Coordinates of C-alpha atoms in Angstrom, one line a residue:
X1 CA 26.6 -15.2 -61.3
X2 CA 26.7 -11.2 -63.3
X3 CA 27.3 -10.7 -66.9
X4 CA 27.7 -7.4 -69.4
X5 CA 23.9 -6.5 -70.5
X6 CA 24.5 -8.5 -74.0
X7 CA 25.5 -12.1 -72.7
X8 CA 23.1 -14.8 -71.8
X9 CA 20.4 -14.7 -74.1
X10 CA 18.8 -15.7 -76.9
X11 CA 16.3 -13.2 -77.8
X12 CA 16.4 -10.4 -80.0
X13 CA 18.4 -7.3 -78.4
X14 CA 15.0 -5.5 -79.4
X15 CA 13.0 -8.1 -76.8
X16 CA 15.1 -9.1 -73.3
X17 CA 15.5 -6.8 -70.4
X18 CA 18.0 -6.8 -68.0
X19 CA 17.9 -6.6 -64.4
X20 CA 20.4 -3.9 -63.1
X21 CA 19.9 -3.5 -59.3
X22 CA 18.2 -5.8 -56.3
X23 CA 17.4 -4.4 -53.0
X24 CA 15.7 -6.2 -50.2
X25 CA 14.4 -5.8 -46.9
X26 CA 13.4 -9.6 -45.9
X27 CA 12.9 -11.7 -42.6
X28 CA 16.2 -13.6 -43.3
X29 CA 18.8 -10.5 -43.6
X30 CA 17.8 -6.3 -44.2
X31 CA 19.6 -5.7 -47.8
X32 CA 20.8 -8.2 -50.7
X33 CA 24.1 -9.7 -48.9
X34 CA 22.8 -10.9 -45.8
X35 CA 19.9 -11.9 -46.9
X36 CA 21.7 -14.7 -49.2
X37 CA 23.9 -15.9 -46.5
X38 CA 21.1 -16.2 -43.9
X39 CA 19.3 -18.4 -46.7
X40 CA 22.0 -20.2 -47.8
X41 CA 23.4 -20.9 -43.9
X42 CA 20.1 -22.7 -44.2
X43 CA 18.8 -20.3 -40.5
X44 CA 14.9 -20.4 -40.4
X45 CA 13.3 -17.2 -39.3
X46 CA 10.3 -18.3 -37.9
X47 CA 9.7 -17.5 -34.3
X48 CA 6.8 -17.0 -32.0
X49 CA 5.5 -12.8 -32.1
X50 CA 3.9 -11.6 -29.5
X51 CA 1.8 -9.7 -31.3
X52 CA 0.4 -13.3 -31.8
X53 CA 0.6 -14.7 -28.1
X54 CA -2.5 -16.4 -27.6
X55 CA -3.6 -17.4 -30.8
X56 CA -4.0 -21.3 -32.5
X57 CA -1.1 -20.0 -34.1
X58 CA 1.6 -17.6 -32.7
X59 CA 4.6 -17.6 -34.6
X60 CA 5.6 -15.5 -37.8
X61 CA 8.5 -14.9 -40.1
X62 CA 9.1 -10.5 -39.2
X63 CA 11.6 -8.6 -41.0
X64 CA 12.9 -7.1 -37.9
X65 CA 16.5 -6.9 -38.5
X66 CA 16.5 -3.2 -38.9
X67 CA 14.9 0.3 -38.5
X68 CA 13.0 0.7 -40.3
X69 CA 11.9 4.5 -39.7
X70 CA 15.6 5.3 -39.7
X71 CA 16.2 4.0 -42.9
X72 CA 13.1 5.7 -44.5
X73 CA 14.2 8.9 -42.9
X74 CA 12.9 11.7 -43.6
X75 CA 10.0 13.7 -42.0
X76 CA 7.7 11.7 -44.1
X77 CA 8.0 8.4 -42.4
X78 CA 5.1 9.1 -39.8
X79 CA 2.9 8.4 -42.9
X80 CA 4.0 5.3 -44.4
X81 CA 2.2 1.8 -43.1
X82 CA 5.4 -0.7 -42.5
X83 CA 4.6 -1.7 -46.2
X84 CA 5.4 0.8 -48.2
X85 CA 8.8 1.0 -45.4
X86 CA 9.8 -2.2 -46.5
X87 CA 9.0 -1.1 -50.6
X88 CA 10.9 2.6 -49.8
X89 CA 13.9 0.8 -47.9
X90 CA 14.1 -1.9 -50.6
X91 CA 13.8 0.6 -54.0
X92 CA 16.1 2.2 -52.5
X93 CA 19.2 -0.4 -52.7
X94 CA 17.5 -1.5 -56.1
X95 CA 19.0 1.7 -57.4
X96 CA 22.1 2.2 -55.9
X97 CA 22.8 -1.5 -56.5
X98 CA 21.8 -0.7 -60.8
X99 CA 24.4 2.6 -60.2
X100 CA 21.9 4.9 -60.9
X101 CA 21.5 8.4 -59.1
X102 CA 17.5 9.9 -58.9
X103 CA 18.9 13.0 -58.6
X104 CA 20.3 12.8 -62.1
X105 CA 17.9 10.6 -64.4
X106 CA 15.2 11.8 -66.3
X107 CA 12.1 10.8 -63.7
X108 CA 9.5 11.5 -66.6
X109 CA 11.6 8.1 -68.1
X110 CA 11.3 6.0 -65.0
X111 CA 8.3 3.7 -63.8
X112 CA 7.8 2.1 -60.5
X113 CA 5.5 -0.9 -60.2
X114 CA 4.9 -2.5 -57.3
X115 CA 2.8 -5.6 -56.7
X116 CA 0.9 -5.9 -52.6
X117 CA -2.0 -8.5 -52.1
X118 CA -3.6 -6.0 -49.3
X119 CA -2.1 -4.0 -48.2
X120 CA -1.8 -1.4 -44.9
X121 CA -4.7 -3.6 -43.0
X122 CA -2.6 -2.7 -39.6
X123 CA -3.6 0.5 -39.9
X124 CA -6.9 -0.1 -40.8
X125 CA -7.3 -2.5 -37.7
X126 CA -6.1 0.1 -35.8
X127 CA -8.2 3.0 -37.1
X128 CA -10.9 0.7 -36.4
X129 CA -10.6 0.7 -32.6
X130 CA -10.0 4.3 -32.5
X131 CA -13.9 4.9 -33.9
X132 CA -15.1 2.1 -32.1
X133 CA -13.8 3.2 -28.6
X134 CA -13.4 7.3 -29.1
X135 CA -15.5 8.5 -32.3
X136 CA -14.4 9.8 -35.5
X137 CA -12.4 12.3 -34.3
X138 CA -10.0 9.4 -33.0
X139 CA -9.6 7.7 -36.8
X140 CA -6.5 9.8 -39.1
X141 CA -7.7 11.6 -41.8
X142 CA -4.6 9.4 -43.5
X143 CA -5.8 6.0 -43.2
X144 CA -7.1 6.0 -46.6
X145 CA -3.6 7.1 -48.2
X146 CA -1.8 5.5 -46.0
X147 CA -3.4 1.4 -45.7
X148 CA -4.2 1.7 -50.3
X149 CA -2.3 -1.1 -52.0
X150 CA -1.1 1.6 -53.8
X151 CA 0.8 3.6 -51.0
X152 CA 3.8 1.3 -52.3
X153 CA 4.1 2.6 -55.6
X154 CA 3.2 6.7 -54.9
X155 CA 5.8 6.8 -52.0
X156 CA 8.7 5.1 -54.2
X157 CA 7.7 7.1 -56.7
X158 CA 8.0 10.1 -55.0
X159 CA 12.0 9.0 -53.0
X160 CA 12.8 7.8 -55.9
X161 CA 11.6 11.0 -57.9
X162 CA 10.0 9.1 -60.5
X163 CA 7.4 10.9 -62.8
X164 CA 6.6 7.8 -64.9
X165 CA 3.7 5.7 -64.3
X166 CA 3.6 4.0 -61.1
X167 CA 1.4 0.8 -60.8
X168 CA -0.3 -1.1 -58.1
X169 CA -0.8 -4.9 -59.7
X170 CA -3.0 -7.4 -56.9
X171 CA -3.0 -10.6 -57.7
X172 CA -2.7 -12.2 -54.5
X173 CA 0.5 -14.3 -54.1
X174 CA 1.6 -13.4 -57.5
X175 CA 1.3 -9.8 -57.4
X176 CA 5.4 -9.2 -57.6
X177 CA 5.6 -11.5 -60.2
X178 CA 3.4 -9.6 -62.0
X179 CA 4.2 -6.0 -61.7
X180 CA 7.6 -7.3 -63.2
X181 CA 6.0 -8.6 -65.9
X182 CA 3.9 -5.0 -66.3
X183 CA 7.5 -3.9 -66.6
X184 CA 8.9 -5.3 -68.7
X185 CA 5.5 -4.4 -70.9
X186 CA 6.4 -0.5 -70.0
X187 CA 10.1 -1.1 -70.9
X188 CA 9.9 -2.8 -74.4
X189 CA 6.5 -0.3 -75.2
X190 CA 8.7 2.6 -75.1
X191 CA 6.8 4.0 -71.9
X192 CA 10.2 4.0 -69.8
X193 CA 13.4 3.7 -69.7
X194 CA 14.0 2.4 -65.7
X195 CA 11.4 0.5 -64.2
X196 CA 11.6 0.2 -60.4
X197 CA 9.3 -3.0 -59.6
X198 CA 8.6 -5.8 -57.2
X199 CA 6.9 -6.7 -54.4
X200 CA 5.6 -5.7 -50.3
X201 CA 3.4 -6.7 -47.1
X202 CA 3.3 -6.7 -44.0
X203 CA -0.4 -7.8 -42.2
X204 CA 1.5 -10.0 -39.6
X205 CA -1.4 -8.4 -37.7
X206 CA -3.7 -11.6 -35.3
X207 CA -6.7 -11.1 -37.7
X208 CA -4.9 -11.7 -40.6
X209 CA -3.3 -14.2 -39.4
X210 CA -6.4 -15.5 -37.4
X211 CA -8.0 -15.2 -41.0
X212 CA -4.7 -17.2 -42.3
X213 CA -4.9 -20.0 -39.7
X214 CA -9.0 -20.5 -40.1
X215 CA -8.8 -21.0 -43.7
X216 CA -6.2 -23.8 -42.8
X217 CA -3.0 -22.8 -44.6
X218 CA -0.4 -21.9 -42.2
X219 CA 1.5 -24.5 -40.5
X220 CA 0.3 -25.6 -37.2
X221 CA 3.5 -26.1 -36.1
X222 CA 3.8 -24.7 -33.1
X223 CA 6.4 -26.5 -31.0
X224 CA 8.7 -26.4 -34.1
X225 CA 8.3 -22.7 -35.6
X226 CA 12.1 -23.1 -36.9
X227 CA 10.8 -26.5 -39.0
X228 CA 7.6 -25.6 -40.0
X229 CA 8.6 -24.5 -43.6
X230 CA 8.4 -27.3 -45.7
X231 CA 6.9 -26.5 -48.6
X232 CA 8.0 -30.0 -50.3
X233 CA 7.7 -31.9 -47.5
X234 CA 4.7 -35.1 -47.4
X235 CA 3.7 -34.0 -44.0
X236 CA 3.9 -30.5 -45.1
X237 CA 1.2 -28.5 -43.3
X238 CA 0.3 -25.7 -44.2
X239 CA 2.6 -21.7 -45.2
X240 CA 5.1 -19.7 -42.0
X241 CA 3.8 -16.2 -43.1
X242 CA 5.9 -13.3 -43.5
X243 CA 6.3 -10.0 -44.9
X244 CA 9.2 -8.0 -46.8
X245 CA 10.0 -6.1 -49.7
X246 CA 11.8 -8.0 -53.3
X247 CA 12.1 -4.6 -56.0
X248 CA 14.5 -4.7 -58.8
X249 CA 15.2 -2.1 -61.3
X250 CA 15.0 -2.9 -65.0
X251 CA 16.4 -2.1 -68.3
X252 CA 16.4 -2.8 -71.7
X253 CA 19.4 -4.7 -72.5
X254 CA 20.4 -2.4 -75.3
X255 CA 20.1 1.0 -72.6
X256 CA 21.9 -0.7 -70.1
X257 CA 24.8 -1.9 -72.0
X258 CA 25.0 1.3 -73.2
X259 CA 25.4 3.1 -70.3
X260 CA 27.9 0.7 -68.9
X261 CA 25.5 -1.2 -66.3
X262 CA 25.5 -4.9 -65.2
X263 CA 23.2 -7.0 -66.5
X264 CA 22.0 -9.3 -62.9
X265 CA 20.0 -11.6 -64.5
X266 CA 17.8 -10.8 -68.4
X267 CA 13.7 -11.2 -68.4
X268 CA 13.4 -12.8 -72.2
X269 CA 9.9 -13.6 -71.8
X270 CA 6.4 -13.1 -69.5
X271 CA 3.3 -14.8 -69.0
X272 CA -0.1 -14.8 -67.1
X273 CA -2.4 -17.4 -66.2
X274 CA -5.7 -17.5 -64.0
X275 CA -6.7 -19.2 -60.4
X276 CA -10.1 -18.7 -61.2
X277 CA -11.9 -22.4 -60.5
X278 CA -11.5 -21.6 -57.2
X279 CA -10.0 -19.7 -54.1

């Protein structure tokens, strides 16, 4: 439910952070509205993927409802791995939803915090194969900047003309949540006036899917991909791997209110702990 930026919080006005924009590119929908409609309708996005044929687990949730190259546009799209493209599109959606214009904002006061667990693994795998088959000259000179996890934060910052901090926390499954918590600290510490924060990942490769399957982490309901994701069922047998990006625009609540921004939600606190007891 939308609300004005001064409603619905018990926190002091100086400690609340408003979510003023949302951007989503997911298997359930390539924008906020289609995602929500698909989610409420209960449609499963899990389906067999051609690139996974012959593996013990041959299904996944792919964000295939959008032409990412066309959505990103520009001359730099060729240098982006898929997880980066997902992030750029979601970030642009979030900024537009917030009613902000990167062409006129003070980019030095805008930060990007984008959590990524792995990064461009498909780029790494492809170039490893080229090296083995054809030698060093076949390896892309852009391999490293394309595959590293902070490539998404960097490209989002370039796309949005954001010259503030550009950070990429990598805390596995919690990377996106960590990014939001870090963004809150940047806002309340006065380092930024706006932070675009969230997470992005795309690792639907035979190598990664096989690794998760070997770990015993994936559902093996190959005969019923649509019914495989059942996290709260007594007979659950693992998760269904997917890809996508979700980005938020965060501002201090009083600043959002002052500019007439809409608070989609209020973040009044954040915390973290470690799961280092066991992998």
